[in-house]
Amino acid sequence: MPDYNFWADLLDTWQASSDWIKALTILTPPASLIGILALQLWYRLQVKGLGTGMATDRGTGAIHRPPVAYAPGGQLANRCSAH
């Protein structure tokens, strides 16, 4: 089968596909990259303490809160402010 050309077959398939498939194929990679970039920037803001937190009203640093420390008497020390 020496006459087969992959690129010619690919371009023929591209021309034969419908317009909405072409639009979806063109828009999917940039939309995915923008989504990944937005998630990375959101995460960096959370780590630095500049974001709004993960759906909490406690403000910044909601991802990396320090663990609750134990008091010497065996009770848990309350590190969160009461709301």
mmCIF file of N, CA and C in Angstrom:
data_model
loop_
_atom_site.group_PDB
_atom_site.id
_atom_site.type_symbol
_atom_site.label_atom_id
_atom_site.label_comp_id
_atom_site.label_asym_id
_atom_site.label_seq_id
_atom_site.Cartn_x
_atom_site.Cartn_y
_atom_site.Cartn_z
ATOM 1 N N MET A 1 0.825 -1.176 0.000
ATOM 2 C CA MET A 1 0.000 0.000 0.000
ATOM 3 C C MET A 1 0.875 1.247 0.000
ATOM 4 N N PRO A 2 1.719 1.414 -0.991
ATOM 5 C CA PRO A 2 2.634 2.548 -1.042
ATOM 6 C C PRO A 2 1.957 3.867 -1.419
ATOM 7 N N ASP A 3 0.726 3.819 -1.928
ATOM 8 C CA ASP A 3 0.065 5.050 -2.355
ATOM 9 C C ASP A 3 -0.676 5.766 -1.223
ATOM 10 N N TYR A 4 -0.720 5.170 -0.052
ATOM 11 C CA TYR A 4 -1.457 5.767 1.057
ATOM 12 C C TYR A 4 -0.677 6.946 1.627
ATOM 13 N N ASN A 5 -1.365 8.058 1.845
ATOM 14 C CA ASN A 5 -0.773 9.247 2.446
ATOM 15 C C ASN A 5 -1.624 9.633 3.652
ATOM 16 N N PHE A 6 -1.016 9.597 4.818
ATOM 17 C CA PHE A 6 -1.731 9.892 6.058
ATOM 18 C C PHE A 6 -2.281 11.312 6.056
ATOM 19 N N TRP A 7 -1.466 12.279 5.637
ATOM 20 C CA TRP A 7 -1.877 13.683 5.674
ATOM 21 C C TRP A 7 -3.016 13.960 4.706
ATOM 22 N N ALA A 8 -2.982 13.338 3.558
ATOM 23 C CA ALA A 8 -4.080 13.509 2.607
ATOM 24 C C ALA A 8 -5.368 12.924 3.171
ATOM 25 N N ASP A 9 -5.272 11.786 3.825
ATOM 26 C CA ASP A 9 -6.437 11.172 4.438
ATOM 27 C C ASP A 9 -6.973 12.026 5.586
ATOM 28 N N LEU A 10 -6.077 12.575 6.389
ATOM 29 C CA LEU A 10 -6.485 13.430 7.495
ATOM 30 C C LEU A 10 -7.179 14.690 6.991
ATOM 31 N N LEU A 11 -6.600 15.339 5.986
ATOM 32 C CA LEU A 11 -7.206 16.556 5.439
ATOM 33 C C LEU A 11 -8.534 16.262 4.763
ATOM 34 N N ASP A 12 -8.655 15.116 4.118
ATOM 35 C CA ASP A 12 -9.922 14.735 3.506
ATOM 36 C C ASP A 12 -10.988 14.518 4.573
ATOM 37 N N THR A 13 -10.615 13.894 5.676
ATOM 38 C CA THR A 13 -11.547 13.698 6.783
ATOM 39 C C THR A 13 -11.942 15.038 7.394
ATOM 40 N N TRP A 14 -10.982 15.936 7.528
ATOM 41 C CA TRP A 14 -11.259 17.274 8.072
ATOM 42 C C TRP A 14 -12.249 18.033 7.188
ATOM 43 N N GLN A 15 -12.053 17.990 5.889
ATOM 44 C CA GLN A 15 -12.952 18.696 4.973
ATOM 45 C C GLN A 15 -14.342 18.083 4.962
ATOM 46 N N ALA A 16 -14.446 16.793 5.193
ATOM 47 C CA ALA A 16 -15.735 16.126 5.152
ATOM 48 C C ALA A 16 -16.506 16.258 6.468
ATOM 49 N N SER A 17 -15.851 16.676 7.544
ATOM 50 C CA SER A 17 -16.541 16.779 8.829
ATOM 51 C C SER A 17 -17.426 18.023 8.852
ATOM 52 N N SER A 18 -18.411 18.007 9.754
ATOM 53 C CA SER A 18 -19.346 19.133 9.838
ATOM 54 C C SER A 18 -18.684 20.328 10.524
ATOM 55 N N ASP A 19 -19.324 21.482 10.391
ATOM 56 C CA ASP A 19 -18.748 22.719 10.916
ATOM 57 C C ASP A 19 -18.677 22.720 12.442
ATOM 58 N N TRP A 20 -19.666 22.133 13.104
ATOM 59 C CA TRP A 20 -19.621 22.168 14.567
ATOM 60 C C TRP A 20 -18.528 21.259 15.114
ATOM 61 N N ILE A 21 -18.207 20.191 14.389
ATOM 62 C CA ILE A 21 -17.084 19.340 14.802
ATOM 63 C C ILE A 21 -15.773 20.096 14.626
ATOM 64 N N LYS A 22 -15.651 20.837 13.531
ATOM 65 C CA LYS A 22 -14.433 21.635 13.314
ATOM 66 C C LYS A 22 -14.286 22.692 14.403
ATOM 67 N N ALA A 23 -15.394 23.386 14.741
ATOM 68 C CA ALA A 23 -15.336 24.410 15.788
ATOM 69 C C ALA A 23 -14.969 23.803 17.130
ATOM 70 N N LEU A 24 -15.553 22.654 17.438
ATOM 71 C CA LEU A 24 -15.249 21.977 18.702
ATOM 72 C C LEU A 24 -13.786 21.544 18.758
ATOM 73 N N THR A 25 -13.276 21.047 17.635
ATOM 74 C CA THR A 25 -11.882 20.603 17.574
ATOM 75 C C THR A 25 -10.916 21.777 17.719
ATOM 76 N N ILE A 26 -11.286 22.915 17.184
ATOM 77 C CA ILE A 26 -10.406 24.089 17.262
ATOM 78 C C ILE A 26 -10.460 24.725 18.653
ATOM 79 N N LEU A 27 -11.627 24.734 19.287
ATOM 80 C CA LEU A 27 -11.781 25.444 20.559
ATOM 81 C C LEU A 27 -11.422 24.624 21.799
ATOM 82 N N THR A 28 -11.398 23.319 21.702
ATOM 83 C CA THR A 28 -11.147 22.486 22.876
ATOM 84 C C THR A 28 -9.737 22.647 23.459
ATOM 85 N N PRO A 29 -8.660 22.573 22.664
ATOM 86 C CA PRO A 29 -7.330 22.722 23.284
ATOM 87 C C PRO A 29 -7.087 24.075 23.959
ATOM 88 N N PRO A 30 -7.443 25.220 23.335
ATOM 89 C CA PRO A 30 -7.228 26.479 24.062
ATOM 90 C C PRO A 30 -8.080 26.596 25.325
ATOM 91 N N ALA A 31 -9.320 26.098 25.278
ATOM 92 C CA ALA A 31 -10.167 26.161 26.471
ATOM 93 C C ALA A 31 -9.586 25.305 27.591
ATOM 94 N N SER A 32 -9.030 24.167 27.254
ATOM 95 C CA SER A 32 -8.407 23.316 28.269
ATOM 96 C C SER A 32 -7.180 23.992 28.876
ATOM 97 N N LEU A 33 -6.370 24.597 28.050
ATOM 98 C CA LEU A 33 -5.183 25.287 28.560
ATOM 99 C C LEU A 33 -5.549 26.466 29.447
ATOM 100 N N ILE A 34 -6.570 27.219 29.055
ATOM 101 C CA ILE A 34 -7.009 28.349 29.878
ATOM 102 C C ILE A 34 -7.545 27.847 31.217
ATOM 103 N N GLY A 35 -8.273 26.742 31.216
ATOM 104 C CA GLY A 35 -8.781 26.171 32.465
ATOM 105 C C GLY A 35 -7.668 25.701 33.378
ATOM 106 N N ILE A 36 -6.673 25.042 32.813
ATOM 107 C CA ILE A 36 -5.536 24.577 33.615
ATOM 108 C C ILE A 36 -4.765 25.760 34.183
ATOM 109 N N LEU A 37 -4.567 26.802 33.381
ATOM 110 C CA LEU A 37 -3.868 27.996 33.855
ATOM 111 C C LEU A 37 -4.654 28.668 34.978
ATOM 112 N N ALA A 38 -5.965 28.756 34.836
ATOM 113 C CA ALA A 38 -6.790 29.371 35.878
ATOM 114 C C ALA A 38 -6.712 28.577 37.179
ATOM 115 N N LEU A 39 -6.732 27.251 37.093
ATOM 116 C CA LEU A 39 -6.618 26.434 38.308
ATOM 117 C C LEU A 39 -5.261 26.610 38.979
ATOM 118 N N GLN A 40 -4.207 26.684 38.183
ATOM 119 C CA GLN A 40 -2.875 26.874 38.765
ATOM 120 C C GLN A 40 -2.750 28.238 39.430
ATOM 121 N N LEU A 41 -3.277 29.269 38.787
ATOM 122 C CA LEU A 41 -3.197 30.602 39.389
ATOM 123 C C LEU A 41 -4.045 30.681 40.655
ATOM 124 N N TRP A 42 -5.225 30.049 40.656
ATOM 125 C CA TRP A 42 -6.062 30.028 41.847
ATOM 126 C C TRP A 42 -5.347 29.318 42.990
ATOM 127 N N TYR A 43 -4.706 28.200 42.679
ATOM 128 C CA TYR A 43 -3.991 27.444 43.706
ATOM 129 C C TYR A 43 -2.837 28.267 44.277
ATOM 130 N N ARG A 44 -2.108 28.946 43.418
ATOM 131 C CA ARG A 44 -0.985 29.762 43.918
ATOM 132 C C ARG A 44 -1.472 30.880 44.819
ATOM 133 N N LEU A 45 -2.624 31.484 44.478
ATOM 134 C CA LEU A 45 -3.176 32.517 45.353
ATOM 135 C C LEU A 45 -3.587 31.944 46.698
ATOM 136 N N GLN A 46 -4.133 30.733 46.688
ATOM 137 C CA GLN A 46 -4.528 30.104 47.947
ATOM 138 C C GLN A 46 -3.315 29.784 48.809
ATOM 139 N N VAL A 47 -2.256 29.296 48.191
ATOM 140 C CA VAL A 47 -1.059 28.931 48.950
ATOM 141 C C VAL A 47 -0.419 30.174 49.564
ATOM 142 N N LYS A 48 -0.412 31.276 48.835
ATOM 143 C CA LYS A 48 0.181 32.506 49.358
ATOM 144 C C LYS A 48 -0.735 33.232 50.330
ATOM 145 N N GLY A 49 -1.974 32.782 50.439
ATOM 146 C CA GLY A 49 -2.886 33.424 51.376
ATOM 147 C C GLY A 49 -3.555 34.651 50.833
ATOM 148 N N LEU A 50 -3.609 34.816 49.523
ATOM 149 C CA LEU A 50 -4.203 36.009 48.933
ATOM 150 C C LEU A 50 -5.596 35.760 48.374
ATOM 151 N N GLY A 51 -6.027 34.514 48.371
ATOM 152 C CA GLY A 51 -7.318 34.169 47.794
ATOM 153 C C GLY A 51 -8.430 34.237 48.825
ATOM 154 N N THR A 52 -9.622 33.817 48.415
ATOM 155 C CA THR A 52 -10.788 33.892 49.286
ATOM 156 C C THR A 52 -11.038 32.600 50.035
ATOM 157 N N GLY A 53 -10.257 31.579 49.825
ATOM 158 C CA GLY A 53 -10.460 30.325 50.518
ATOM 159 C C GLY A 53 -11.329 29.384 49.703
ATOM 160 N N MET A 54 -11.446 28.156 50.182
ATOM 161 C CA MET A 54 -12.231 27.153 49.470
ATOM 162 C C MET A 54 -13.664 27.164 49.983
ATOM 163 N N ALA A 55 -14.480 28.046 49.464
ATOM 164 C CA ALA A 55 -15.898 28.153 49.788
ATOM 165 C C ALA A 55 -16.130 28.301 51.289
ATOM 166 N N THR A 56 -15.246 28.984 51.945
ATOM 167 C CA THR A 56 -15.429 29.254 53.371
ATOM 168 C C THR A 56 -15.464 30.749 53.567
ATOM 169 N N ASP A 57 -15.949 31.167 54.693
ATOM 170 C CA ASP A 57 -15.974 32.594 55.000
ATOM 171 C C ASP A 57 -14.831 32.974 55.936
ATOM 172 N N ARG A 58 -13.840 32.115 56.032
ATOM 173 C CA ARG A 58 -12.735 32.363 56.958
ATOM 174 C C ARG A 58 -11.599 33.147 56.333
ATOM 175 N N GLY A 59 -11.683 33.448 55.065
ATOM 176 C CA GLY A 59 -10.646 34.252 54.445
ATOM 177 C C GLY A 59 -9.575 33.408 53.798
ATOM 178 N N THR A 60 -8.366 33.852 53.896
ATOM 179 C CA THR A 60 -7.271 33.260 53.143
ATOM 180 C C THR A 60 -6.687 32.042 53.826
ATOM 181 N N GLY A 61 -5.940 31.301 53.059
ATOM 182 C CA GLY A 61 -5.221 30.164 53.591
ATOM 183 C C GLY A 61 -6.081 28.961 53.903
ATOM 184 N N ALA A 62 -7.178 28.792 53.199
ATOM 185 C CA ALA A 62 -8.101 27.699 53.510
ATOM 186 C C ALA A 62 -7.548 26.342 53.092
ATOM 187 N N ILE A 63 -6.607 26.306 52.194
ATOM 188 C CA ILE A 63 -6.063 25.027 51.749
ATOM 189 C C ILE A 63 -5.057 24.493 52.770
ATOM 190 N N HIS A 64 -4.180 25.341 53.245
ATOM 191 C CA HIS A 64 -3.084 24.896 54.102
ATOM 192 C C HIS A 64 -3.224 25.479 55.512
ATOM 193 N N ARG A 65 -4.275 25.094 56.170
ATOM 194 C CA ARG A 65 -4.403 25.509 57.563
ATOM 195 C C ARG A 65 -3.539 24.609 58.436
ATOM 196 N N PRO A 66 -2.931 25.144 59.461
ATOM 197 C CA PRO A 66 -2.156 24.284 60.348
ATOM 198 C C PRO A 66 -3.096 23.335 61.087
ATOM 199 N N PRO A 67 -2.632 22.153 61.440
ATOM 200 C CA PRO A 67 -3.490 21.206 62.153
ATOM 201 C C PRO A 67 -3.830 21.719 63.544
ATOM 202 N N VAL A 68 -4.939 21.242 64.052
ATOM 203 C CA VAL A 68 -5.376 21.647 65.387
ATOM 204 C C VAL A 68 -4.409 21.063 66.406
ATOM 205 N N ALA A 69 -3.916 21.914 67.294
ATOM 206 C CA ALA A 69 -2.937 21.480 68.294
ATOM 207 C C ALA A 69 -3.647 20.982 69.549
ATOM 208 N N TYR A 70 -3.043 20.030 70.201
ATOM 209 C CA TYR A 70 -3.569 19.505 71.448
ATOM 210 C C TYR A 70 -3.036 20.326 72.611
ATOM 211 N N ALA A 71 -3.925 20.667 73.498
ATOM 212 C CA ALA A 71 -3.542 21.393 74.705
ATOM 213 C C ALA A 71 -2.937 20.404 75.703
ATOM 214 N N PRO A 72 -2.150 20.874 76.627
ATOM 215 C CA PRO A 72 -1.534 19.958 77.592
ATOM 216 C C PRO A 72 -2.543 19.158 78.410
ATOM 217 N N GLY A 73 -3.742 19.667 78.630
ATOM 218 C CA GLY A 73 -4.733 18.965 79.424
ATOM 219 C C GLY A 73 -5.450 17.866 78.649
ATOM 220 N N GLY A 74 -5.125 17.652 77.426
ATOM 221 C CA GLY A 74 -5.753 16.618 76.630
ATOM 222 C C GLY A 74 -6.938 17.102 75.815
ATOM 223 N N GLN A 75 -7.289 18.370 75.945
ATOM 224 C CA GLN A 75 -8.399 18.914 75.167
ATOM 225 C C GLN A 75 -7.851 19.577 73.909
ATOM 226 N N LEU A 76 -8.701 19.673 72.908
ATOM 227 C CA LEU A 76 -8.302 20.322 71.672
ATOM 228 C C LEU A 76 -8.325 21.835 71.861
ATOM 229 N N ALA A 77 -7.288 22.465 71.383
ATOM 230 C CA ALA A 77 -7.253 23.928 71.417
ATOM 231 C C ALA A 77 -7.991 24.457 70.196
ATOM 232 N N ASN A 78 -8.863 25.407 70.399
ATOM 233 C CA ASN A 78 -9.641 25.979 69.312
ATOM 234 C C ASN A 78 -8.832 27.086 68.639
ATOM 235 N N ARG A 79 -8.396 26.847 67.406
ATOM 236 C CA ARG A 79 -7.590 27.831 66.698
ATOM 237 C C ARG A 79 -8.417 28.663 65.748
ATOM 238 N N CYS A 80 -9.668 28.309 65.496
ATOM 239 C CA CYS A 80 -10.527 29.040 64.572
ATOM 240 C C CYS A 80 -11.360 30.018 65.376
ATOM 241 N N SER A 81 -11.611 31.155 64.787
ATOM 242 C CA SER A 81 -12.435 32.129 65.465
ATOM 243 C C SER A 81 -13.896 31.711 65.361
ATOM 244 N N ALA A 82 -14.667 32.035 66.371
ATOM 245 C CA ALA A 82 -16.091 31.673 66.371
ATOM 246 C C ALA A 82 -16.847 32.587 65.416
ATOM 247 N N HIS A 83 -17.794 31.982 64.711
ATOM 248 C CA HIS A 83 -18.589 32.774 63.761
ATOM 249 C C HIS A 83 -20.006 32.846 64.206
#
